[in-house]
mmCIF file of C-alpha atoms (C1' of nucleotides) in Angstrom:
data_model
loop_
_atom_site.group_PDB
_atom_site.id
_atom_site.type_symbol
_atom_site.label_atom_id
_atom_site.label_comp_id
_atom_site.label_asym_id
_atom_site.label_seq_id
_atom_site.Cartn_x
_atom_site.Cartn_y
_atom_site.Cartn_z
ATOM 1 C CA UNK A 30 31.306 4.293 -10.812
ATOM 2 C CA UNK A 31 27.992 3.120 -11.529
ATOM 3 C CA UNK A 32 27.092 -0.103 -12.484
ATOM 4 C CA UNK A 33 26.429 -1.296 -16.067
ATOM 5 C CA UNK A 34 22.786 -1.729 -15.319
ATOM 6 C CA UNK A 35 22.327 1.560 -13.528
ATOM 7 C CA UNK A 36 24.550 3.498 -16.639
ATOM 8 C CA UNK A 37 22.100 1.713 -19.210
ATOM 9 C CA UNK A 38 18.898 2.485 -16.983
ATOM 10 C CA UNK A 39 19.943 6.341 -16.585
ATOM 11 C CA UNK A 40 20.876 6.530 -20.296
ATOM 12 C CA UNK A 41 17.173 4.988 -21.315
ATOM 13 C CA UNK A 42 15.751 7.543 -19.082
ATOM 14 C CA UNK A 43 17.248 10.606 -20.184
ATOM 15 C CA UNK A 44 16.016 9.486 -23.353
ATOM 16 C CA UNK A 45 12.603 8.623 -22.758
ATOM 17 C CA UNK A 46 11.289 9.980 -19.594
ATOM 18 C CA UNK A 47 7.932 11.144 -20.153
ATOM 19 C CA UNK A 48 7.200 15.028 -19.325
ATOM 20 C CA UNK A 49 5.051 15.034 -16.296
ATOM 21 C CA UNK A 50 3.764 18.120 -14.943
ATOM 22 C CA UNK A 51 5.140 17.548 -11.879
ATOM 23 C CA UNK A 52 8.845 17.019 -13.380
ATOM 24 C CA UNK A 53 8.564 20.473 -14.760
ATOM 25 C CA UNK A 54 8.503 21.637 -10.886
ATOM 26 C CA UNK A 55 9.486 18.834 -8.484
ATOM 27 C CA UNK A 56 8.507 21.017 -5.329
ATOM 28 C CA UNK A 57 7.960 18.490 -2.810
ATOM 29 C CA UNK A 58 4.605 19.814 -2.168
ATOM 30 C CA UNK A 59 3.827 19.115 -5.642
ATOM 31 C CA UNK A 60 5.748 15.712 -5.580
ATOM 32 C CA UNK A 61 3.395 14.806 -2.343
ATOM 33 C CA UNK A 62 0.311 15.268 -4.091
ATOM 34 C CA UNK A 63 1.669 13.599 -7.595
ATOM 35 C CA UNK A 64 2.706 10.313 -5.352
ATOM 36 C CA UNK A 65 -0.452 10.229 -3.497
ATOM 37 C CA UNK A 66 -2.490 10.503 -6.601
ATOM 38 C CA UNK A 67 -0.358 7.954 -8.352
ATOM 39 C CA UNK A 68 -0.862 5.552 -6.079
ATOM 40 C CA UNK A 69 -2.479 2.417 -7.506
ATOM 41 C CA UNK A 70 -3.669 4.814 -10.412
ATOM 42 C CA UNK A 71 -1.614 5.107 -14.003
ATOM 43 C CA UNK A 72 -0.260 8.280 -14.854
ATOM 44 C CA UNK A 73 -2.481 9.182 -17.726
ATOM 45 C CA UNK A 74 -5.406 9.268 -15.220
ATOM 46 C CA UNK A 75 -3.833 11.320 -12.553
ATOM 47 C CA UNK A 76 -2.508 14.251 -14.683
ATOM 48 C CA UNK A 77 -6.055 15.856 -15.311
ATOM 49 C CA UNK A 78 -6.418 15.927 -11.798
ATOM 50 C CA UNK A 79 -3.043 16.915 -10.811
ATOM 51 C CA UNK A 80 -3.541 19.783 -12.936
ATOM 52 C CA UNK A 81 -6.717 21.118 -11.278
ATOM 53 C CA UNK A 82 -5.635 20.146 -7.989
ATOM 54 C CA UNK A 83 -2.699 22.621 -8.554
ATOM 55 C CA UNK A 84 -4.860 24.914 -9.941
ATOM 56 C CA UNK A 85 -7.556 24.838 -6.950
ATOM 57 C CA UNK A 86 -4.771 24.459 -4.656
ATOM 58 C CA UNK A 87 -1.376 25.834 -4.719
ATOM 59 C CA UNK A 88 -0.059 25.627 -1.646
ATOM 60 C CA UNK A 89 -0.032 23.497 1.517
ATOM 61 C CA UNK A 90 -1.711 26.581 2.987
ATOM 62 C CA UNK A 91 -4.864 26.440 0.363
ATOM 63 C CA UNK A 92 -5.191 22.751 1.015
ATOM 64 C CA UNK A 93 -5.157 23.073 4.936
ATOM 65 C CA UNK A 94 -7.865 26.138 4.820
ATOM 66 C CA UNK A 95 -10.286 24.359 2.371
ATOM 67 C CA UNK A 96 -13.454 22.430 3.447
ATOM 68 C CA UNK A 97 -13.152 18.289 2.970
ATOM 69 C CA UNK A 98 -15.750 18.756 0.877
ATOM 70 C CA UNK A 99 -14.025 20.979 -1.582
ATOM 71 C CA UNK A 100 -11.274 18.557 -1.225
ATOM 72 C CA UNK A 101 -13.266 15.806 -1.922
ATOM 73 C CA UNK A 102 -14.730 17.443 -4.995
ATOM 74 C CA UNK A 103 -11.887 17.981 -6.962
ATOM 75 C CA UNK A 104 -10.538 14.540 -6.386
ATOM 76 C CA UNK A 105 -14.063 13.051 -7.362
ATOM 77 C CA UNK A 106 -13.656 10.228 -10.056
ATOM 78 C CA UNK A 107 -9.843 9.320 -8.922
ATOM 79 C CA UNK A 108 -11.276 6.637 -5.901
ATOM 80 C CA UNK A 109 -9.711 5.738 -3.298
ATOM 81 C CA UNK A 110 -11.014 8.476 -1.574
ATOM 82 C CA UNK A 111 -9.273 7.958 1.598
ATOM 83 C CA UNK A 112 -6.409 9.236 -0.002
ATOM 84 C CA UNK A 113 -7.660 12.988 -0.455
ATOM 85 C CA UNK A 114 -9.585 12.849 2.914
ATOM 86 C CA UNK A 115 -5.593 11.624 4.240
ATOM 87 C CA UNK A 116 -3.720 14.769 2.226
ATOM 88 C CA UNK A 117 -6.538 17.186 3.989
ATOM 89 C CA UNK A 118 -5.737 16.371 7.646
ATOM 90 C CA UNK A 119 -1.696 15.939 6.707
ATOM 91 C CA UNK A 120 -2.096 19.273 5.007
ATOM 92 C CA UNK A 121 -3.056 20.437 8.468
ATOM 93 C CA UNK A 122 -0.666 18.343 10.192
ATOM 94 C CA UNK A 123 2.014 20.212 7.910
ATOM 95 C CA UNK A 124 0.756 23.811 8.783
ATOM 96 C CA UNK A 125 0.885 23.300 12.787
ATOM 97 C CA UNK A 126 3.573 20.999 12.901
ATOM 98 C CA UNK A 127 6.116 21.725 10.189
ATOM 99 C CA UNK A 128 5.824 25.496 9.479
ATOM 100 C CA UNK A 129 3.999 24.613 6.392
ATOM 101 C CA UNK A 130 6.711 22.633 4.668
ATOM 102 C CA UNK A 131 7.153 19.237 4.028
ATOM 103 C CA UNK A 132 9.654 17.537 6.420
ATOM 104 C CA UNK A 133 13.014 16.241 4.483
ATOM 105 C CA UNK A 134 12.821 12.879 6.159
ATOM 106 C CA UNK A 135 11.278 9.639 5.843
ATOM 107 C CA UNK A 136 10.536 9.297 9.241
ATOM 108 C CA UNK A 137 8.416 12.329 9.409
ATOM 109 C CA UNK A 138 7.158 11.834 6.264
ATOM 110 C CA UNK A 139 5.327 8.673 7.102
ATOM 111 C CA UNK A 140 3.940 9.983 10.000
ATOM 112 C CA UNK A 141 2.113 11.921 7.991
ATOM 113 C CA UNK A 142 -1.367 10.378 7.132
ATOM 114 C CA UNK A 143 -1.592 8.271 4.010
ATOM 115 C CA UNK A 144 2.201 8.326 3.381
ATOM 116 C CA UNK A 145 3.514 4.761 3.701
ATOM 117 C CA UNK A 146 6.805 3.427 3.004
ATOM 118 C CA UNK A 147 7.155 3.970 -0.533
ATOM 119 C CA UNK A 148 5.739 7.193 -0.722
ATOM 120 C CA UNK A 149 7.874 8.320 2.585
ATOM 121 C CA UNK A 150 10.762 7.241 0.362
ATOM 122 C CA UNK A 151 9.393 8.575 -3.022
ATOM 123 C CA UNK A 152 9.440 12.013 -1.873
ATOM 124 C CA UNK A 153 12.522 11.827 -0.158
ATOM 125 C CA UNK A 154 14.410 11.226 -2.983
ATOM 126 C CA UNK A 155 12.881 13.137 -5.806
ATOM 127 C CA UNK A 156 11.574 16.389 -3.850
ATOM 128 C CA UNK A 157 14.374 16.027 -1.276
ATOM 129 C CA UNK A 158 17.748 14.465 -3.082
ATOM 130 C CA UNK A 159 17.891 11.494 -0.192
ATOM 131 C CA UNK A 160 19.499 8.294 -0.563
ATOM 132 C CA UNK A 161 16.640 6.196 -0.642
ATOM 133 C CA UNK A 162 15.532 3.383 -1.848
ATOM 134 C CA UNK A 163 11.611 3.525 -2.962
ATOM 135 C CA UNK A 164 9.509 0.140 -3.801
ATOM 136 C CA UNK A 165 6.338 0.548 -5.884
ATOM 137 C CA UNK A 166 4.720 -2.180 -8.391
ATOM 138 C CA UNK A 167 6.557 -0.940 -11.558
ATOM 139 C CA UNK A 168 10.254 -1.410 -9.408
ATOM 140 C CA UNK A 169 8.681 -4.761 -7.857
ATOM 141 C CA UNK A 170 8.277 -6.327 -11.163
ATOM 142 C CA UNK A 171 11.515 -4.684 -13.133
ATOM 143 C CA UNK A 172 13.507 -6.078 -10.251
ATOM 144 C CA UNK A 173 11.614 -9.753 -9.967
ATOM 145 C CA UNK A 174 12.761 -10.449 -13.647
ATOM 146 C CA UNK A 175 15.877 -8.412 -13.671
ATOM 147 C CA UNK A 176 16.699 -10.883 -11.005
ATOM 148 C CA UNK A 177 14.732 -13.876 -11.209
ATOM 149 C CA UNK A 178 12.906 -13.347 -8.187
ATOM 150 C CA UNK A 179 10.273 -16.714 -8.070
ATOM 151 C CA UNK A 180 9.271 -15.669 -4.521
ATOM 152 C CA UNK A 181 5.535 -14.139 -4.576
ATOM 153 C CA UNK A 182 5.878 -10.552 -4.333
ATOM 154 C CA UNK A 183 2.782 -10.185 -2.184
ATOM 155 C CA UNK A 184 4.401 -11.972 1.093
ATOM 156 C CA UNK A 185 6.593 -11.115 3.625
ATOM 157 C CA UNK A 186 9.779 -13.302 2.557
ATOM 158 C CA UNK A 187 9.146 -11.663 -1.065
ATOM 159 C CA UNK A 188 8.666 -8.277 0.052
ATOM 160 C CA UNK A 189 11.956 -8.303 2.456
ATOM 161 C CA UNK A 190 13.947 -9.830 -0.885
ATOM 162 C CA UNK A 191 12.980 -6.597 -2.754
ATOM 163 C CA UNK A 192 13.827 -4.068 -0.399
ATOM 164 C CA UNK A 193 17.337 -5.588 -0.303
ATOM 165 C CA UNK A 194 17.326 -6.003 -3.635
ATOM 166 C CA UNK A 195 16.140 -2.221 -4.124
ATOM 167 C CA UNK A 196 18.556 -0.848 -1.748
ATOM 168 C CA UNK A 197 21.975 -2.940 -3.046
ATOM 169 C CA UNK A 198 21.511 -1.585 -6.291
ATOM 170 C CA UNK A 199 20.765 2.228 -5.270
ATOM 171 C CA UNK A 200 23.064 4.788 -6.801
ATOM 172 C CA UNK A 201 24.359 7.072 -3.704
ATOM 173 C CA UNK A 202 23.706 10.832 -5.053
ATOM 174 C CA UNK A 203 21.034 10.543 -7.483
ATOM 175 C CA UNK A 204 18.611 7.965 -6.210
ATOM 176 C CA UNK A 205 15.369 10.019 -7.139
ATOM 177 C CA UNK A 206 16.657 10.179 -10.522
ATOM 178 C CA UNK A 207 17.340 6.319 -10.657
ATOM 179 C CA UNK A 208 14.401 5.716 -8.634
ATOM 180 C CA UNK A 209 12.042 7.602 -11.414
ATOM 181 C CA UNK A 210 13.934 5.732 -13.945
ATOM 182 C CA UNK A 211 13.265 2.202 -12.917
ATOM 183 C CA UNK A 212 9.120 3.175 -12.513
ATOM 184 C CA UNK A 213 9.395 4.830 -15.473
ATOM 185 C CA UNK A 214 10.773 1.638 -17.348
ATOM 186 C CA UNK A 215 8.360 -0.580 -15.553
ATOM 187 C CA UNK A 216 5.499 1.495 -16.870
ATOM 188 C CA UNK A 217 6.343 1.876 -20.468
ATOM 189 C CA UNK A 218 8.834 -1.098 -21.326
ATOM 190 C CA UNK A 219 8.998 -3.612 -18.587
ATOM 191 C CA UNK A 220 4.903 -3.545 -18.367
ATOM 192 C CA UNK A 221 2.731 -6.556 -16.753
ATOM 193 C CA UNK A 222 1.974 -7.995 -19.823
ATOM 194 C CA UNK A 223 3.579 -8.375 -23.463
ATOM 195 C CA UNK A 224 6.647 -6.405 -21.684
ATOM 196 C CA UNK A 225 8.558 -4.539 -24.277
ATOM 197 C CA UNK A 226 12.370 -6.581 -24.210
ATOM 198 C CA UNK A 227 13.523 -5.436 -27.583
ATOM 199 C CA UNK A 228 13.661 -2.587 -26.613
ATOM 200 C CA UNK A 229 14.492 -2.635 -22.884
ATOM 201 C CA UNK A 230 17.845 -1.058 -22.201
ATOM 202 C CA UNK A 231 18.426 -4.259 -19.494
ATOM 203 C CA UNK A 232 17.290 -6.913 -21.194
ATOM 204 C CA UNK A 233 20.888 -8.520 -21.850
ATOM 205 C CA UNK A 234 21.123 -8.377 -17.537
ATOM 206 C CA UNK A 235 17.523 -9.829 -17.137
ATOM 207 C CA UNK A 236 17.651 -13.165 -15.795
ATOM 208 C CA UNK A 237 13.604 -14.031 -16.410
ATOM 209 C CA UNK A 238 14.270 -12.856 -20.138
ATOM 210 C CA UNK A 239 17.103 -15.306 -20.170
ATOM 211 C CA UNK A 240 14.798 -18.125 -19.149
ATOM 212 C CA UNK A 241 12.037 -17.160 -20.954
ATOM 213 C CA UNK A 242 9.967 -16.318 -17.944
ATOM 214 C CA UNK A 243 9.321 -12.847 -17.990
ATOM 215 C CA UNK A 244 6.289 -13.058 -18.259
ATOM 216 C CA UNK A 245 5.723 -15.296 -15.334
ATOM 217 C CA UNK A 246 7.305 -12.802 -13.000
ATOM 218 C CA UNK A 247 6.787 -11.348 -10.816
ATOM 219 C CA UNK A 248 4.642 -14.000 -8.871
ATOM 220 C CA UNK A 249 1.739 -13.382 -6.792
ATOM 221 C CA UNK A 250 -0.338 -15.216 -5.077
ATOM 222 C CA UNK A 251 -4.267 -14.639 -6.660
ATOM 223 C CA UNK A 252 -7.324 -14.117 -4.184
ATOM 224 C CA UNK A 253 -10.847 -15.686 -4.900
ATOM 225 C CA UNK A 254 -13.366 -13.845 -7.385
ATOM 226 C CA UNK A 255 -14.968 -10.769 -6.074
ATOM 227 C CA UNK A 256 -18.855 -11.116 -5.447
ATOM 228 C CA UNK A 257 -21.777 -10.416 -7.301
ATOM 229 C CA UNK A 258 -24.666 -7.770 -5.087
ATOM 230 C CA UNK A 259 -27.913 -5.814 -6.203
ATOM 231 C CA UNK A 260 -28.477 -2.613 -4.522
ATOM 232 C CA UNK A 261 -31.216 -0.171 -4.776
ATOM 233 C CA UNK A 262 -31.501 3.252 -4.132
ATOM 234 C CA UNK A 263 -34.204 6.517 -3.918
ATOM 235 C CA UNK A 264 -34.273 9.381 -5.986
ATOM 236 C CA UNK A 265 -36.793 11.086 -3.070
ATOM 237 C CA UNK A 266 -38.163 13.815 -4.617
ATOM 238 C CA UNK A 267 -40.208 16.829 -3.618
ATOM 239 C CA UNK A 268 -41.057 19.860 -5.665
ATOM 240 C CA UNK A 269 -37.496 20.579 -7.139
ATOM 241 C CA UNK A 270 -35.079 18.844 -4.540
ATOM 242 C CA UNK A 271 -33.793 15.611 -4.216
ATOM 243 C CA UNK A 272 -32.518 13.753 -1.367
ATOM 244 C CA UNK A 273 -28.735 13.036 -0.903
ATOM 245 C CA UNK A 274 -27.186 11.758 2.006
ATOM 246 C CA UNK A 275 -23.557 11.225 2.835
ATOM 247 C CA UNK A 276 -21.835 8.142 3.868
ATOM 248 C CA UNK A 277 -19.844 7.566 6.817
ATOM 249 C CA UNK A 278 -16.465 9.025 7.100
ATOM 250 C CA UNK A 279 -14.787 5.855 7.463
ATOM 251 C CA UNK A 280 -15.345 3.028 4.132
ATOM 252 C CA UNK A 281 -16.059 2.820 0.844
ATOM 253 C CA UNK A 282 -16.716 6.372 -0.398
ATOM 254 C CA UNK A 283 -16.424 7.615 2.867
ATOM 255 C CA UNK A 284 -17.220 11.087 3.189
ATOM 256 C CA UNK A 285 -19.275 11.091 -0.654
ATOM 257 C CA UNK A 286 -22.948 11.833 -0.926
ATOM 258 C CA UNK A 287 -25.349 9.543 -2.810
ATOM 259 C CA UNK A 288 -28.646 8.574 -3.069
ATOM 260 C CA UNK A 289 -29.951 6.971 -0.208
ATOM 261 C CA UNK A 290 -30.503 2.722 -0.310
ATOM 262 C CA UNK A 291 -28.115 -0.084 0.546
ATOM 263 C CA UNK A 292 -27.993 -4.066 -0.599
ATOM 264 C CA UNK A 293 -30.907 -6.191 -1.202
ATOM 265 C CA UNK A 294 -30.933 -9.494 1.288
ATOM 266 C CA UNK A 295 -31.678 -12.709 0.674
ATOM 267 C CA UNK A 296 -35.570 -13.178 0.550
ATOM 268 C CA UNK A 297 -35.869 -9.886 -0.353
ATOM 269 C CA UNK A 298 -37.776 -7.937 -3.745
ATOM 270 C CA UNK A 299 -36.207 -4.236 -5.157
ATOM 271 C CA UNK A 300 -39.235 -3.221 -3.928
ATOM 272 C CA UNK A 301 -39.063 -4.354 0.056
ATOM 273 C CA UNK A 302 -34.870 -3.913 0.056
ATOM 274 C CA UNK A 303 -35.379 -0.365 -0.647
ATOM 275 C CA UNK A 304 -38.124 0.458 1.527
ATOM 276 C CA UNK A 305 -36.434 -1.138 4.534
ATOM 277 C CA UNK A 306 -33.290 0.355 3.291
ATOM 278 C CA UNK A 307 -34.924 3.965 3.515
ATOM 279 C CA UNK A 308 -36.672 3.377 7.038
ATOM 280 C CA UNK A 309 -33.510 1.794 8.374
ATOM 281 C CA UNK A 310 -31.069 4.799 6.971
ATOM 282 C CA UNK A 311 -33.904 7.398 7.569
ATOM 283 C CA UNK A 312 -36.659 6.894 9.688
ATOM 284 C CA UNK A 313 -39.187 7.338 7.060
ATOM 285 C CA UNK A 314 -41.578 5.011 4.515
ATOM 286 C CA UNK A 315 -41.594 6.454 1.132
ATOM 287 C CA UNK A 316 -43.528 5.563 -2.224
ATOM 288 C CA UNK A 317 -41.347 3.769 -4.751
ATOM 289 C CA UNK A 318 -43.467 5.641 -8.431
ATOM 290 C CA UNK A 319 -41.344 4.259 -11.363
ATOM 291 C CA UNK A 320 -37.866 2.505 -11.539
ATOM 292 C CA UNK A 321 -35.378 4.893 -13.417
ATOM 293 C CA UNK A 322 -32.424 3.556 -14.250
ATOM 294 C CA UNK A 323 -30.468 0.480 -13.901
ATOM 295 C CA UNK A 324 -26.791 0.646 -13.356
ATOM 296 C CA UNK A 325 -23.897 -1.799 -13.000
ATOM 297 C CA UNK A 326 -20.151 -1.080 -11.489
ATOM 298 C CA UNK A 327 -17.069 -2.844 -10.631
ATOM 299 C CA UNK A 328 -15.391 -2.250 -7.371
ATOM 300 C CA UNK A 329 -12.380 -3.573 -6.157
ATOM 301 C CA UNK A 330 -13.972 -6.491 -3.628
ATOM 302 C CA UNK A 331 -17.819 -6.568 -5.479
ATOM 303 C CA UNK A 332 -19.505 -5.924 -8.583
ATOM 304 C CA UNK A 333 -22.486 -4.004 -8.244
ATOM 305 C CA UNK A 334 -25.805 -3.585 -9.946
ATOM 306 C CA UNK A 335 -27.976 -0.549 -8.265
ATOM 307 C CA UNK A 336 -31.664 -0.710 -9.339
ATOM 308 C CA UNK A 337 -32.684 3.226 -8.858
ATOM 309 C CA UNK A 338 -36.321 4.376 -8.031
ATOM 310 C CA UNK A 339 -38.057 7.666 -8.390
ATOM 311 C CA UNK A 340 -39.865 7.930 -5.046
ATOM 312 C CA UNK A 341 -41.824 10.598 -2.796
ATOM 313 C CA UNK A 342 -42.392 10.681 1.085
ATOM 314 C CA UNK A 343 -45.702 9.422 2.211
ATOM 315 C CA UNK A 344 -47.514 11.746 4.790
ATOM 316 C CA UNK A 345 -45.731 14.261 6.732
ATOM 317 C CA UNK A 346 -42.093 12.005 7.738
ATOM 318 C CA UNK A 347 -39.076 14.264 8.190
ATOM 319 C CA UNK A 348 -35.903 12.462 7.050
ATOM 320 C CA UNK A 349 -33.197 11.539 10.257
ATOM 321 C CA UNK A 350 -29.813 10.863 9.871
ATOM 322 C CA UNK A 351 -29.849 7.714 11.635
ATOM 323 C CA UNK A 352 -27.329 5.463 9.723
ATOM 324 C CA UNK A 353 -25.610 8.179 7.685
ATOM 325 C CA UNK A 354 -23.340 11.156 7.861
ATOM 326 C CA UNK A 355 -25.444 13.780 6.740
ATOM 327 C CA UNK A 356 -28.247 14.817 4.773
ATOM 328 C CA UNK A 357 -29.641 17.166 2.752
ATOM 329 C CA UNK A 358 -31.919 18.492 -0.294
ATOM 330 C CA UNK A 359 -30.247 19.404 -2.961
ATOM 331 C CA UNK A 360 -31.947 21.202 -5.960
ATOM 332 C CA UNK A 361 -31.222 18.635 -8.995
ATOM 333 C CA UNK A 362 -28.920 21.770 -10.633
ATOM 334 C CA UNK A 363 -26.907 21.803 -7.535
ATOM 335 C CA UNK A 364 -25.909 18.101 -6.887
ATOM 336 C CA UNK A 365 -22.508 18.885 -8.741
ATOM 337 C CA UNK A 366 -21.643 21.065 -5.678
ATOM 338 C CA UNK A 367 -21.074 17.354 -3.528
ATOM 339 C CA UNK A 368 -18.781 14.907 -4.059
ATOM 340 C CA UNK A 369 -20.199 11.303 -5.357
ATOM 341 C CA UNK A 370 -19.358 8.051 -6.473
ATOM 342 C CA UNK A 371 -19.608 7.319 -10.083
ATOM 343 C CA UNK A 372 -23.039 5.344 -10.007
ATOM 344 C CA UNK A 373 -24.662 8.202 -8.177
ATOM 345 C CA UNK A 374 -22.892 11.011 -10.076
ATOM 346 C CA UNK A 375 -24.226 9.627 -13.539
ATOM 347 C CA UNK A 376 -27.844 9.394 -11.647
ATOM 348 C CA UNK A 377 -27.551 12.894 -10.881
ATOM 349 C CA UNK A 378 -26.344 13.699 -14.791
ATOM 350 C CA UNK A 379 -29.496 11.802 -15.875
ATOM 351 C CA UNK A 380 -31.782 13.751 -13.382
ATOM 352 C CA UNK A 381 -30.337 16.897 -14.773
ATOM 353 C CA UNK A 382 -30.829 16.136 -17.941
ATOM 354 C CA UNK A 383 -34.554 15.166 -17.818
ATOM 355 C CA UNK A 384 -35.271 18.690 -16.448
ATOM 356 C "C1'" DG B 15 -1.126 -9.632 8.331
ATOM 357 C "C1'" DA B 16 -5.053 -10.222 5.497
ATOM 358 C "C1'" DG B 17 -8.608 -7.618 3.720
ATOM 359 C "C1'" DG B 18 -10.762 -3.138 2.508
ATOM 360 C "C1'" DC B 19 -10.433 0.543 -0.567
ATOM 361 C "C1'" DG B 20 -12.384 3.333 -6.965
ATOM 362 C "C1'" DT B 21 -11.945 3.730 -11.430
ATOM 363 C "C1'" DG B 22 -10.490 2.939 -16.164
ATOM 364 C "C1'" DG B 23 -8.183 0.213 -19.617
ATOM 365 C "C1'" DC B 24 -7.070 -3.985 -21.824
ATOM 366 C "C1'" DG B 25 -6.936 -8.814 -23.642
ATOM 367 C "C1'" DT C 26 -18.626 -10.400 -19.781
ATOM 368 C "C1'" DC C 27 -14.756 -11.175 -16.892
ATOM 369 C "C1'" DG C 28 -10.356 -10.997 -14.622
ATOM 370 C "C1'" DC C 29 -6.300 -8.563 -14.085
ATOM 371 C "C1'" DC C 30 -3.715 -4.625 -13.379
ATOM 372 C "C1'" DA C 31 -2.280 0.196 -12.085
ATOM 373 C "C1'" DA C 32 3.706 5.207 -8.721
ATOM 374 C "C1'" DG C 33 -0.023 1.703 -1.754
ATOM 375 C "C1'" DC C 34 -1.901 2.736 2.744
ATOM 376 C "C1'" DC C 35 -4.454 1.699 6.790
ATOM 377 C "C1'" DT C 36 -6.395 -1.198 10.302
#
DNA sequence: GAGGCGTGGCG
DNA sequence: TCGCCAAGCCT
């Protein structure tokens, strides 16, 4: 009934399938948020959050009433923070539109913000028991060597080969179970590098293996090194507040608060980035006192190295919102109550700490 | 459809 | 130190 490579896939898995928290209690509420959270992010890393997510949130219902600011504090330190800003307004979307439950099908479940084609299919087939066939990076590469596949993954002619692919070999009945199994293979035996083939339970159908290539799939086409910036940024401090502001809703760390500055320009000093930085962002001049810390930070398109300055205001300036979100003083032992980024979040450890 | 979008781990 | 990678989605 099933093939031999499904029958040895299934067999692995009901071995060796990891305990998840979500597998204890695949309600497709709780299989939304484990998707979203895993995408792009390995499974070790999400379950500390899943866990307080669940704990903060239990329902649709808690997630749709809550401030995106709460939201965006309890996904602090997962990134991609579009995603949690994208499960707050779907959260609403699934209170006025769906009686508060998850739709059981993909087509309203990718109309649902930050639910894309995999995840649509994801959740249809483990919270829902749908025939569907779900593509992530761990099934992308499992299939490319189980099959040889020498077109680069990350085009259009590769992509359409692997949905095929993925949906000729899906099991009618049980493709959330075979769908978890294939992931689950990709992330502990079939991994990116030094895959595991002794003890893969498809090795002797694995065509790359065969040739010796595994390694070399799946293909993808590399982009250019990321670039190289200095930023600054003001710890503006008066009496026992410190200025935050919050970016723009839309962008990197959209919606997070941080210390106020931006990237230095060619020509420019820390000294004069910083100050134009502040006027620009602010309206005001301040008085950069003593450099405090210096910290450096890979993102996914940059790396970053933020100078940061303790600073006051210089006469009477009140601070304007002009090129930010928000703003607000914060006493240094309430910054935990807003969401920020991780360079600004260990600034505001470091200011704590010094009090 | 190409590029933007976080953070942590690993070789 | 550096590049790559990880249960993708959106514009």
């Amino acid at each position: 009934m099933f093939s031999f490579i499904t029958s040895n896939l299934l067999e692995w898995y009901s071995n060796h399938a990891r305990q998840l928290p979500w597998r204890e209690d695949p309600t497709p509420y709780r299989v939304w948020i484990s998707e979203i959270m895993s995408q792009q992010t390995q499974v070790n890393t999400v379950i500390p959050y899943f866990q307080r997510w669940m704990e903060r949130f239990p329902t649709v219902e808690d997630v749709a009433k809550a401030s995106l600011q709460d939201v965006l504090l309890v996904w602090e330190g997962l990134g991609y923070y579009q995603r949690a800003r994208n499960i707050h307004r779907a959260a609403q979307k699934i209170m006025t539109e769906h009686n508060g439950k998850l739709p059981a099908n993909v087509q309203a479940l990718k109309s649902l913000p930050g639910i894309g084609k995999y995840s649509a299919s994801a959740i249809a087939s483990i919270a829902f028991g749908l025939d569907e066939a779900a593509l992530d990076g761990n099934i992308r590469r499992v299939l490319s060597r189980l099959f040889d596949i020498s077109d680069p993954i990350n085009t259009a002619a590769g992509e359409k080969r692997l949905w095929q692919l993925a949906q000729d070999q899906l099991p009618s009945r049980i493709a959330g179970t075979y769908n978890q199994a294939l992931m689950e293979l990709g992330a502990l035996v079939c991994t990116p590098r030094s895959p595991h083939c002794t003890q893969c339970p498809l090795s002797q159908f694995c065509q790359a293996r065969l040739l010796g290539v595994q390694e070399q799939r799946p293909i993808k086409i590399t982009k250019s090194t990321i670039p190289h910036i200095t930023v600054t940024a003001a710890i503006i401090e008066k009496q026992d507040y410190v200025l935050i502001t919050r970016r723009p809703m839309n962008g990197l760390l959209g919606g997070m608060w941080e210390f106020p500055g931006g990237k230095m320009q060619d020509g420019e000093d820390l000294n004069s980035c910083l100050e134009r930085e502040i006027k620009e962002e602010l309206g005001i001049s301040i008085s950069i006192n003593q450099p405090f810390g210096v910290y450096h930070h890979a993102y996914t398109h940059y790396r970053v190295t933020l100078h940061a300055f303790l600073c006051t205001l210089v006469n009477g300036d009140k601070p304007k919102p002009l090129q930010v979100e928000n703003l607000r003083w914060s006493k240094i032992s309430e910054l935990s109550n807003y969401p920020m980024g991780k360079i600004d979040r260990q600034i505001a450890k470091e200011l704590l700490k010094q009090l």
